CSV table of C-alpha atoms in Angstrom, one decimal:
chain,number,residue,atom,x,y,z
A,13,UNK,CA,-45.5,77.4,-95.0
A,14,UNK,CA,-44.5,81.1,-94.6
A,15,UNK,CA,-43.0,80.7,-91.1
A,16,UNK,CA,-40.2,78.2,-92.2
A,17,UNK,CA,-39.3,80.5,-95.1
A,18,UNK,CA,-39.2,83.5,-92.7
A,19,UNK,CA,-37.0,81.6,-90.3
A,20,UNK,CA,-34.7,80.6,-93.2
A,21,UNK,CA,-34.3,84.2,-94.3
A,22,UNK,CA,-33.8,85.3,-90.7
A,23,UNK,CA,-31.0,82.7,-90.3
A,24,UNK,CA,-29.4,83.8,-93.5
A,25,UNK,CA,-29.5,87.4,-92.3
A,26,UNK,CA,-27.9,86.4,-89.0
A,27,UNK,CA,-25.1,84.5,-90.8
A,28,UNK,CA,-24.5,87.4,-93.2
A,29,UNK,CA,-24.1,89.9,-90.4
A,30,UNK,CA,-22.9,87.6,-87.6
A,31,UNK,CA,-19.8,89.7,-87.0
A,32,UNK,CA,-21.6,92.9,-86.6
A,33,UNK,CA,-24.4,91.3,-84.5
A,34,UNK,CA,-21.9,89.6,-82.1
A,35,UNK,CA,-19.9,92.9,-81.6
A,36,UNK,CA,-23.0,94.9,-80.7
A,37,UNK,CA,-24.6,92.2,-78.5
A,38,UNK,CA,-21.4,91.4,-76.7
A,39,UNK,CA,-20.7,95.1,-76.1
A,40,UNK,CA,-24.3,95.6,-74.9
A,41,UNK,CA,-24.2,92.7,-72.5
A,42,UNK,CA,-20.9,93.7,-71.0
A,43,UNK,CA,-22.3,97.2,-70.5
A,44,UNK,CA,-24.3,95.9,-67.6
A,45,UNK,CA,-21.1,95.6,-65.6
A,46,UNK,CA,-20.3,99.4,-65.4
A,47,UNK,CA,-24.0,100.1,-65.0
A,48,UNK,CA,-24.5,97.8,-62.1
A,49,UNK,CA,-21.2,98.5,-60.5
A,50,UNK,CA,-20.3,102.2,-60.8
A,51,UNK,CA,-16.7,103.3,-60.7
A,52,UNK,CA,-13.5,103.1,-62.7
A,53,UNK,CA,-12.6,99.4,-61.8
A,54,UNK,CA,-15.8,98.2,-63.5
A,55,UNK,CA,-15.2,100.4,-66.5
A,56,UNK,CA,-11.7,99.1,-66.8
A,57,UNK,CA,-13.0,95.5,-66.6
A,58,UNK,CA,-15.5,96.3,-69.3
A,59,UNK,CA,-12.7,97.4,-71.7
A,60,UNK,CA,-10.6,94.4,-70.7
A,61,UNK,CA,-13.4,91.9,-71.3
A,62,UNK,CA,-14.5,93.5,-74.5
A,63,UNK,CA,-11.0,93.4,-76.0
A,64,UNK,CA,-10.4,89.9,-74.8
A,65,UNK,CA,-13.6,88.6,-76.3
A,66,UNK,CA,-13.0,90.3,-79.7
A,67,UNK,CA,-9.4,89.0,-79.7
A,68,UNK,CA,-10.4,85.4,-78.9
A,69,UNK,CA,-13.3,85.2,-81.3
A,70,UNK,CA,-11.7,87.3,-84.1
A,71,UNK,CA,-15.0,88.4,-85.4
A,72,UNK,CA,-13.2,91.5,-86.4
A,73,UNK,CA,-9.5,91.7,-87.3
A,74,UNK,CA,-7.3,91.7,-84.2
A,75,UNK,CA,-5.6,94.8,-85.4
A,76,UNK,CA,-8.9,96.7,-85.3
A,77,UNK,CA,-9.6,95.4,-81.8
A,78,UNK,CA,-6.3,96.9,-80.7
A,79,UNK,CA,-7.9,100.4,-81.4
A,80,UNK,CA,-10.7,99.8,-78.9
A,81,UNK,CA,-8.9,101.6,-76.0
A,82,UNK,CA,-8.7,104.8,-78.1
A,83,UNK,CA,-12.5,105.0,-78.1
A,84,UNK,CA,-13.7,103.5,-74.8
A,85,UNK,CA,-10.9,104.9,-72.6
A,86,UNK,CA,-11.9,108.5,-73.1
A,87,UNK,CA,-15.7,107.8,-73.5
A,88,UNK,CA,-15.8,106.0,-70.1
A,89,UNK,CA,-13.8,108.7,-68.4
A,90,UNK,CA,-10.9,106.3,-67.6
A,91,UNK,CA,-8.1,108.4,-69.3
A,92,UNK,CA,-7.8,111.3,-71.7
A,93,UNK,CA,-7.4,110.6,-75.4
A,94,UNK,CA,-3.8,112.1,-75.4
A,95,UNK,CA,-2.8,109.7,-72.6
A,96,UNK,CA,-4.2,106.6,-74.4
A,97,UNK,CA,-2.8,107.7,-77.8
A,98,UNK,CA,0.7,108.0,-76.4
A,99,UNK,CA,0.6,104.3,-75.5
A,100,UNK,CA,0.8,103.5,-79.2
A,101,UNK,CA,4.1,105.2,-79.6
A,102,UNK,CA,6.0,104.1,-76.5
A,103,UNK,CA,9.8,103.7,-76.6
A,104,UNK,CA,9.4,99.9,-76.8
A,105,UNK,CA,7.1,100.1,-79.8
A,106,UNK,CA,9.5,102.5,-81.6
A,107,UNK,CA,12.3,99.9,-80.8
A,108,UNK,CA,10.2,97.2,-82.4
A,109,UNK,CA,9.6,99.5,-85.4
A,110,UNK,CA,13.3,100.2,-85.9
A,111,UNK,CA,14.3,96.5,-85.6
A,112,UNK,CA,11.7,95.4,-88.1
A,113,UNK,CA,12.7,98.1,-90.6
A,114,UNK,CA,16.3,96.8,-90.4
A,115,UNK,CA,14.9,93.3,-91.0
A,116,UNK,CA,13.0,94.5,-94.0
A,117,UNK,CA,16.3,95.9,-95.4
A,118,UNK,CA,17.9,92.4,-94.9
A,119,UNK,CA,15.0,90.8,-96.7
A,120,UNK,CA,14.9,93.4,-99.5
A,121,UNK,CA,18.6,92.7,-100.4
A,122,UNK,CA,18.2,88.9,-100.2
A,123,UNK,CA,20.8,88.5,-97.4
A,124,UNK,CA,18.6,85.8,-95.7
A,125,UNK,CA,18.6,83.8,-98.9
A,126,UNK,CA,22.4,83.9,-99.3
A,127,UNK,CA,22.8,83.0,-95.7
A,128,UNK,CA,20.6,80.0,-96.0
A,129,UNK,CA,22.3,78.7,-99.2
A,130,UNK,CA,25.8,79.2,-97.7
A,131,UNK,CA,24.8,77.2,-94.5
A,132,UNK,CA,23.2,74.4,-96.6
A,133,UNK,CA,26.3,74.1,-98.7
A,134,UNK,CA,28.4,73.6,-95.6
A,135,UNK,CA,26.2,71.0,-93.8
A,136,UNK,CA,25.9,68.6,-96.8
A,137,UNK,CA,23.2,66.0,-97.7
A,138,UNK,CA,22.9,64.1,-94.5
A,139,UNK,CA,19.2,64.5,-93.5
A,140,UNK,CA,19.8,65.5,-89.9
A,141,UNK,CA,22.5,68.0,-90.9
A,142,UNK,CA,20.2,69.2,-93.7
A,143,UNK,CA,17.5,69.9,-91.1
A,144,UNK,CA,20.1,71.7,-89.0
A,145,UNK,CA,21.0,73.8,-92.1
A,146,UNK,CA,17.3,74.8,-92.4
A,147,UNK,CA,17.0,75.6,-88.7
A,148,UNK,CA,20.1,77.8,-88.1
A,149,UNK,CA,19.2,80.7,-90.5
A,150,UNK,CA,15.6,80.5,-89.3
A,151,UNK,CA,16.7,80.7,-85.6
A,152,UNK,CA,19.1,83.5,-86.3
A,153,UNK,CA,16.8,85.7,-88.4
A,154,UNK,CA,13.9,85.3,-86.0
A,155,UNK,CA,16.0,87.1,-83.3
A,156,UNK,CA,15.7,90.3,-85.3
A,157,UNK,CA,12.3,90.0,-87.1
A,158,UNK,CA,8.9,88.5,-86.5
A,159,UNK,CA,8.6,84.7,-86.3
A,160,UNK,CA,5.9,84.7,-89.0
A,161,UNK,CA,8.0,86.7,-91.4
A,162,UNK,CA,11.0,84.5,-90.9
A,163,UNK,CA,9.1,81.3,-91.4
A,164,UNK,CA,7.5,82.7,-94.6
A,165,UNK,CA,10.8,83.7,-96.0
A,166,UNK,CA,12.6,80.4,-95.2
A,167,UNK,CA,9.7,78.3,-96.5
A,168,UNK,CA,9.9,80.1,-99.8
A,169,UNK,CA,13.6,79.1,-100.0
A,170,UNK,CA,13.3,75.5,-98.6
A,171,UNK,CA,10.1,74.5,-100.4
A,172,UNK,CA,11.6,74.5,-104.0
A,173,UNK,CA,14.7,72.8,-102.7
A,174,UNK,CA,12.7,69.9,-101.2
A,175,UNK,CA,10.5,69.7,-104.3
A,176,UNK,CA,13.7,69.3,-106.5
A,177,UNK,CA,15.1,66.7,-104.1
A,178,UNK,CA,11.9,64.7,-104.2
A,179,UNK,CA,11.9,64.8,-108.0
A,180,UNK,CA,15.5,63.7,-108.2
A,181,UNK,CA,14.8,60.9,-105.7
A,182,UNK,CA,11.8,59.7,-107.7
A,183,UNK,CA,13.9,59.6,-110.9
A,184,UNK,CA,16.6,57.6,-109.2
A,185,UNK,CA,14.0,55.1,-107.9
A,186,UNK,CA,12.5,54.7,-111.4
A,187,UNK,CA,15.9,54.0,-112.9
A,188,UNK,CA,16.7,51.4,-110.2
A,189,UNK,CA,13.3,49.8,-110.6
A,190,UNK,CA,13.4,49.6,-114.4
A,191,UNK,CA,16.8,48.0,-114.6
A,192,UNK,CA,17.5,44.9,-112.5
A,193,UNK,CA,20.4,42.5,-113.3
A,194,UNK,CA,19.6,38.8,-113.3
A,195,UNK,CA,22.2,36.0,-113.6
A,196,UNK,CA,22.1,33.8,-116.7
A,197,UNK,CA,24.0,30.5,-116.6
A,198,UNK,CA,25.6,29.1,-119.8
A,199,UNK,CA,27.0,25.7,-118.8
A,200,UNK,CA,28.3,22.8,-121.0
A,201,UNK,CA,26.2,19.7,-120.5
A,202,UNK,CA,26.7,16.4,-122.3
A,203,UNK,CA,23.6,14.3,-122.5
A,204,UNK,CA,25.6,11.2,-123.0
A,205,UNK,CA,27.9,11.8,-120.0
A,206,UNK,CA,26.2,13.4,-117.0
A,207,UNK,CA,29.4,13.2,-114.9
A,208,UNK,CA,31.3,15.6,-117.1
A,209,UNK,CA,29.1,18.6,-116.5
A,210,UNK,CA,31.1,21.8,-116.3
A,211,UNK,CA,29.8,24.6,-114.0
A,212,UNK,CA,29.0,27.7,-116.0
A,213,UNK,CA,30.6,31.1,-115.6
A,214,UNK,CA,28.0,33.5,-114.3
A,215,UNK,CA,27.2,36.4,-116.5
A,216,UNK,CA,24.7,39.2,-115.9
A,217,UNK,CA,22.3,40.4,-118.4
A,218,UNK,CA,20.0,43.4,-117.9
A,219,UNK,CA,16.2,42.9,-118.1
A,220,UNK,CA,13.9,45.9,-118.3
A,221,UNK,CA,10.4,46.0,-117.0
A,222,UNK,CA,7.9,48.3,-115.4
A,223,UNK,CA,8.4,50.1,-112.1
A,224,UNK,CA,8.1,48.3,-108.9
A,225,UNK,CA,5.5,50.3,-107.0
A,226,UNK,CA,6.2,49.3,-103.4
A,227,UNK,CA,9.9,50.4,-103.7
A,228,UNK,CA,9.1,53.8,-105.2
A,229,UNK,CA,6.3,54.4,-102.7
A,230,UNK,CA,8.4,53.5,-99.7
A,231,UNK,CA,11.2,55.9,-100.6
A,232,UNK,CA,8.8,58.7,-101.6
A,233,UNK,CA,6.8,58.3,-98.4
A,234,UNK,CA,10.0,58.5,-96.3
A,235,UNK,CA,11.1,61.6,-98.1
A,236,UNK,CA,7.7,63.2,-97.7
A,237,UNK,CA,7.8,62.4,-94.0
A,238,UNK,CA,11.2,64.1,-93.7
A,239,UNK,CA,9.9,67.1,-95.7
A,240,UNK,CA,7.2,67.5,-93.0
A,241,UNK,CA,9.9,67.4,-90.4
A,242,UNK,CA,12.0,70.0,-92.3
A,243,UNK,CA,9.0,72.4,-92.6
A,244,UNK,CA,8.2,72.0,-88.9
A,245,UNK,CA,11.8,72.6,-88.0
A,246,UNK,CA,11.7,76.0,-89.6
A,247,UNK,CA,8.6,77.0,-87.7
A,248,UNK,CA,10.0,75.8,-84.4
A,249,UNK,CA,13.4,77.3,-84.9
A,250,UNK,CA,11.7,80.7,-85.7
A,251,UNK,CA,9.6,80.5,-82.5
A,252,UNK,CA,12.7,79.6,-80.3
A,253,UNK,CA,14.8,82.3,-81.9
A,254,UNK,CA,12.3,84.9,-81.1
A,255,UNK,CA,12.9,84.3,-77.4
A,256,UNK,CA,16.5,85.4,-77.6
A,257,UNK,CA,16.0,89.2,-78.2
A,258,UNK,CA,13.5,91.9,-77.3
A,259,UNK,CA,12.8,92.6,-81.0
A,260,UNK,CA,12.4,88.9,-81.8
A,261,UNK,CA,8.7,88.7,-81.0
A,262,UNK,CA,6.0,91.1,-79.9
A,263,UNK,CA,5.4,89.6,-76.4
A,264,UNK,CA,9.0,90.4,-75.5
A,265,UNK,CA,8.5,94.0,-76.5
A,266,UNK,CA,5.3,94.2,-74.5
A,267,UNK,CA,6.9,92.8,-71.4
A,268,UNK,CA,9.8,95.3,-71.6
A,269,UNK,CA,7.4,98.1,-72.1
A,270,UNK,CA,5.2,97.1,-69.1
A,271,UNK,CA,8.3,96.7,-66.9
A,272,UNK,CA,9.7,100.1,-67.9
A,273,UNK,CA,6.3,101.7,-67.4
A,274,UNK,CA,5.8,100.3,-63.9
A,275,UNK,CA,9.4,100.3,-62.5
A,276,UNK,CA,11.3,102.7,-64.7
A,277,UNK,CA,15.0,102.3,-65.9
A,278,UNK,CA,16.1,101.1,-62.4
A,279,UNK,CA,15.4,97.4,-63.4
A,280,UNK,CA,18.4,97.5,-65.9
A,281,UNK,CA,16.2,95.7,-68.5
A,282,UNK,CA,17.6,96.5,-71.9
A,283,UNK,CA,18.5,94.7,-75.1
A,284,UNK,CA,21.9,93.5,-73.8
A,285,UNK,CA,20.7,92.2,-70.4
A,286,UNK,CA,17.7,90.5,-72.1
A,287,UNK,CA,20.0,88.7,-74.5
A,288,UNK,CA,22.4,87.6,-71.8
A,289,UNK,CA,19.5,86.0,-70.0
A,290,UNK,CA,17.4,84.6,-72.9
A,291,UNK,CA,20.0,83.6,-75.5
A,292,UNK,CA,21.3,80.5,-73.6
A,293,UNK,CA,17.7,79.4,-73.0
A,294,UNK,CA,17.0,79.8,-76.7
A,295,UNK,CA,20.1,77.9,-77.7
A,296,UNK,CA,19.2,75.0,-75.4
A,297,UNK,CA,15.7,74.8,-76.8
A,298,UNK,CA,17.1,74.9,-80.3
A,299,UNK,CA,19.3,71.9,-79.8
A,300,UNK,CA,16.5,70.0,-78.0
A,301,UNK,CA,14.0,70.6,-80.7
A,302,UNK,CA,16.5,69.6,-83.4
A,303,UNK,CA,17.2,66.3,-81.7
A,304,UNK,CA,13.6,65.6,-81.0
A,305,UNK,CA,12.6,66.2,-84.6
A,306,UNK,CA,15.4,63.9,-85.8
A,307,UNK,CA,13.9,61.1,-83.6
A,308,UNK,CA,10.4,61.7,-84.8
A,309,UNK,CA,10.9,62.2,-88.5
A,310,UNK,CA,14.3,60.7,-89.5
A,311,UNK,CA,14.7,58.0,-86.9
A,312,UNK,CA,16.7,57.6,-83.6
A,313,UNK,CA,19.3,55.5,-85.3
A,314,UNK,CA,20.4,58.4,-87.5
A,315,UNK,CA,21.6,60.2,-84.4
A,316,UNK,CA,24.6,57.8,-84.3
A,317,UNK,CA,25.3,57.6,-88.0
A,318,UNK,CA,26.4,60.1,-90.7
A,319,UNK,CA,24.8,59.3,-94.1
A,320,UNK,CA,26.4,61.3,-96.9
A,321,UNK,CA,25.0,59.9,-100.2
A,322,UNK,CA,27.3,60.9,-103.1
A,323,UNK,CA,24.4,61.2,-105.5
A,324,UNK,CA,22.3,63.2,-103.0
A,325,UNK,CA,25.2,65.4,-102.3
A,326,UNK,CA,25.6,66.1,-106.0
A,327,UNK,CA,21.9,66.8,-106.4
A,328,UNK,CA,21.9,69.2,-103.5
A,329,UNK,CA,25.0,71.0,-104.7
A,330,UNK,CA,23.5,71.3,-108.2
A,331,UNK,CA,20.3,72.8,-106.8
A,332,UNK,CA,22.1,75.2,-104.4
A,333,UNK,CA,24.5,76.3,-107.2
A,334,UNK,CA,21.5,77.1,-109.4
A,335,UNK,CA,19.9,79.2,-106.6
A,336,UNK,CA,23.2,81.0,-106.0
A,337,UNK,CA,23.6,81.8,-109.7
A,338,UNK,CA,20.2,83.5,-109.5
A,339,UNK,CA,21.5,85.7,-106.7
A,340,UNK,CA,24.8,86.3,-108.6
A,341,UNK,CA,28.0,87.5,-106.9
A,342,UNK,CA,27.9,89.4,-103.6
A,343,UNK,CA,26.6,92.9,-104.2
A,344,UNK,CA,27.4,96.2,-102.6
A,345,UNK,CA,23.9,96.5,-101.2
A,346,UNK,CA,24.2,93.2,-99.4
A,347,UNK,CA,27.6,94.1,-97.8
A,348,UNK,CA,26.3,97.5,-96.7
A,349,UNK,CA,23.0,96.1,-95.3
A,350,UNK,CA,24.9,93.4,-93.4
A,351,UNK,CA,27.4,95.9,-92.0
A,352,UNK,CA,24.7,98.3,-90.8
A,353,UNK,CA,22.8,95.4,-89.2
A,354,UNK,CA,26.0,94.3,-87.4
A,355,UNK,CA,26.6,97.9,-86.3
A,356,UNK,CA,23.1,98.1,-84.9
A,357,UNK,CA,23.6,94.8,-82.9
A,358,UNK,CA,26.9,96.1,-81.5
A,359,UNK,CA,25.2,99.4,-80.5
A,360,UNK,CA,22.4,97.6,-78.8
A,361,UNK,CA,24.8,95.3,-76.9
A,362,UNK,CA,27.2,98.0,-75.7
A,363,UNK,CA,24.7,100.9,-74.9
A,364,UNK,CA,24.6,100.1,-71.2
A,365,UNK,CA,27.2,97.7,-69.8
A,366,UNK,CA,26.9,98.1,-66.1
A,367,UNK,CA,28.5,101.4,-65.1
A,368,UNK,CA,29.8,102.0,-68.6
A,369,UNK,CA,28.5,102.0,-72.2
A,370,UNK,CA,28.5,104.5,-75.0
A,371,UNK,CA,25.3,106.2,-73.8
A,372,UNK,CA,27.4,107.8,-71.0
A,373,UNK,CA,29.1,109.9,-73.7
A,374,UNK,CA,25.8,111.7,-74.3
A,375,UNK,CA,24.8,112.2,-70.6
A,376,UNK,CA,24.3,115.6,-69.1
A,377,UNK,CA,26.8,116.1,-66.3
A,378,UNK,CA,24.6,118.7,-64.6
A,379,UNK,CA,21.8,116.1,-64.1
A,380,UNK,CA,21.7,113.0,-62.0
A,381,UNK,CA,22.7,109.6,-63.5
A,382,UNK,CA,19.1,108.4,-63.3
A,383,UNK,CA,18.1,110.8,-66.1
A,384,UNK,CA,18.7,109.1,-69.4
A,385,UNK,CA,18.2,110.5,-72.8
A,386,UNK,CA,19.2,107.5,-74.9
A,387,UNK,CA,17.4,104.1,-75.2
A,388,UNK,CA,17.7,101.0,-77.5
A,389,UNK,CA,15.2,102.7,-79.8
A,390,UNK,CA,17.8,105.5,-80.6
A,391,UNK,CA,20.3,103.4,-82.6
A,392,UNK,CA,17.4,101.5,-84.1
A,393,UNK,CA,15.9,104.6,-85.6
A,394,UNK,CA,19.3,106.0,-86.6
A,395,UNK,CA,20.1,102.9,-88.6
A,396,UNK,CA,16.5,102.9,-90.1
A,397,UNK,CA,17.1,106.4,-91.4
A,398,UNK,CA,20.5,105.3,-92.8
A,399,UNK,CA,19.1,102.3,-94.8
A,400,UNK,CA,16.5,104.6,-96.3
A,401,UNK,CA,19.0,107.3,-97.5
A,402,UNK,CA,22.1,105.3,-98.3
A,403,UNK,CA,22.3,104.2,-102.0
A,404,UNK,CA,22.1,100.5,-102.8
A,405,UNK,CA,24.7,100.8,-105.6
A,406,UNK,CA,28.4,101.4,-105.3
A,407,UNK,CA,29.0,105.2,-105.1
A,408,UNK,CA,31.4,105.1,-108.0
A,409,UNK,CA,28.9,103.2,-110.2
A,410,UNK,CA,26.1,105.6,-109.1
A,411,UNK,CA,28.2,108.7,-109.9
A,412,UNK,CA,29.0,107.3,-113.4
A,413,UNK,CA,25.4,106.4,-114.0
A,414,UNK,CA,24.2,109.9,-113.2
A,415,UNK,CA,27.0,111.4,-115.3
A,416,UNK,CA,25.9,109.2,-118.2
A,417,UNK,CA,22.3,110.2,-117.7
A,418,UNK,CA,23.2,113.9,-117.5
A,419,UNK,CA,25.3,113.8,-120.7
A,420,UNK,CA,22.8,111.7,-122.7
A,421,UNK,CA,19.7,113.4,-121.4
A,422,UNK,CA,18.2,110.0,-120.4
A,423,UNK,CA,16.2,109.0,-117.3
A,424,UNK,CA,18.1,107.2,-114.5
A,425,UNK,CA,17.7,103.5,-113.9
A,426,UNK,CA,15.5,103.1,-110.7
A,427,UNK,CA,17.4,99.9,-109.8
A,428,UNK,CA,20.7,101.7,-109.7
A,429,UNK,CA,19.5,104.9,-108.0
A,430,UNK,CA,17.4,103.1,-105.3
A,431,UNK,CA,18.3,103.1,-101.6
A,432,UNK,CA,19.0,100.1,-99.4
A,433,UNK,CA,15.4,100.2,-98.3
A,434,UNK,CA,13.0,102.2,-100.5
A,435,UNK,CA,10.0,103.6,-98.6
A,436,UNK,CA,7.5,101.8,-100.9
A,437,UNK,CA,9.2,98.5,-100.1
A,438,UNK,CA,9.0,99.3,-96.4
A,439,UNK,CA,5.3,100.0,-96.7
A,440,UNK,CA,4.7,96.6,-98.3
A,441,UNK,CA,7.0,94.5,-96.1
A,442,UNK,CA,6.5,96.1,-92.6
A,443,UNK,CA,3.8,94.4,-90.4
A,444,UNK,CA,1.8,97.5,-89.5
A,445,UNK,CA,-0.9,95.4,-87.9
A,446,UNK,CA,1.5,93.9,-85.4
A,447,UNK,CA,2.6,97.5,-84.5
A,448,UNK,CA,-1.0,98.4,-83.7
A,449,UNK,CA,-1.5,95.2,-81.6
A,450,UNK,CA,1.5,96.0,-79.5
A,451,UNK,CA,0.2,99.6,-79.0
A,452,UNK,CA,-3.2,98.2,-78.1
A,453,UNK,CA,-1.6,96.1,-75.4
A,454,UNK,CA,0.3,99.1,-74.0
A,455,UNK,CA,-3.0,101.1,-74.0
A,456,UNK,CA,-4.8,98.4,-72.1
A,457,UNK,CA,-1.9,98.3,-69.6
A,458,UNK,CA,-2.2,102.1,-69.2
A,459,UNK,CA,-5.9,101.8,-68.5
A,460,UNK,CA,-5.3,99.0,-65.9
A,461,UNK,CA,-2.5,101.1,-64.3
A,462,UNK,CA,-4.7,104.2,-64.0
A,463,UNK,CA,-7.5,102.1,-62.4
A,464,UNK,CA,-5.0,100.7,-59.9
A,465,UNK,CA,-4.0,104.3,-58.9
A,466,UNK,CA,-7.7,105.3,-58.7
A,467,UNK,CA,-8.5,102.4,-56.2
A,468,UNK,CA,-5.4,103.1,-54.0
């Protein structure tokens, strides 16, 4: 009787420490590879397999796994700690950092919400156009920030909207089900003379009764199905939008960093050339996904028809108006954030245009053209610094507020004196884990590159 209990406690112990046990056992088993096959290639394979296994199983957070090269690279004698550490702050990683900081400024000043509401007001209440209204801001925003962040932001806007539409639709169905008009005939009929029957004028009287369940369920089920389609459309549009720019999704940044590390600047791969290549692909995929989701969740017949229900249009307008009232009028901080974001995009696109571009203005004439001091990360960090030091309030209003505080000896209002992106907000909103994962990918690529040189 003691053995089963012992096995039970042993199993509970294994379950309790399964992550730790797996990490040590997996690392110990893989250690046989460099022991049996001496040399740097086997050591590099050890680091690669170790990181791959931990990333796939996720027994520890993927962000922690990204730090593995910092330990095993120097310990196994593959590369020095300084070389591995520099991989976590490559130019591409800094570009990703700057782009996401600008995206945090956009989110902090609710520009994404105002953009979504404006587009939804334009498209109207037709289901397929409503889906398009959800997809366009998701697609655009995901070009500049992570797909996960874009989807999370848009879902928080769309979910209450869909909930209100479902409530309104349910109320309409109940009203229609509870009041049905039935004809009542009042004819003149003489019992003594059947031939002189006069046909009655038809009148309608309203009878009230309980709800007709099948009608309500049908409508609600269709709306729920469309809601699923709307939610999926946001996720798909975010994924497709991330393809269009280097900063749209981490794999793009990793690819650019790997290409620049291996081949240098001679490839001509930068923000502008990437967008010229990838934006048309992203746009084509966007249209295809929109049409496909319409067929799946709304119906193929809706592709050829435009359904603009007056009642639905009024409901949607009322809901959007309520959301817009919460935002209030367009504020100074929104205008400034949008202008800085537009400036960053223009600087990215015009930095290197063939033989021209504004980066040529800062070139050193005494050095060859192949030597470049400016990259896409330069304007990204410049604009990041600006959003953290420029005030979110109108300068005149800010001056008057400080004048009032000085004269009345009162503390300033933090909401008026804040910057476009306060550092505390940046700490909360920035995906630091993703930053580490990209760095871990670059560190692994550095290890593989050093092994390649060692075997040549």
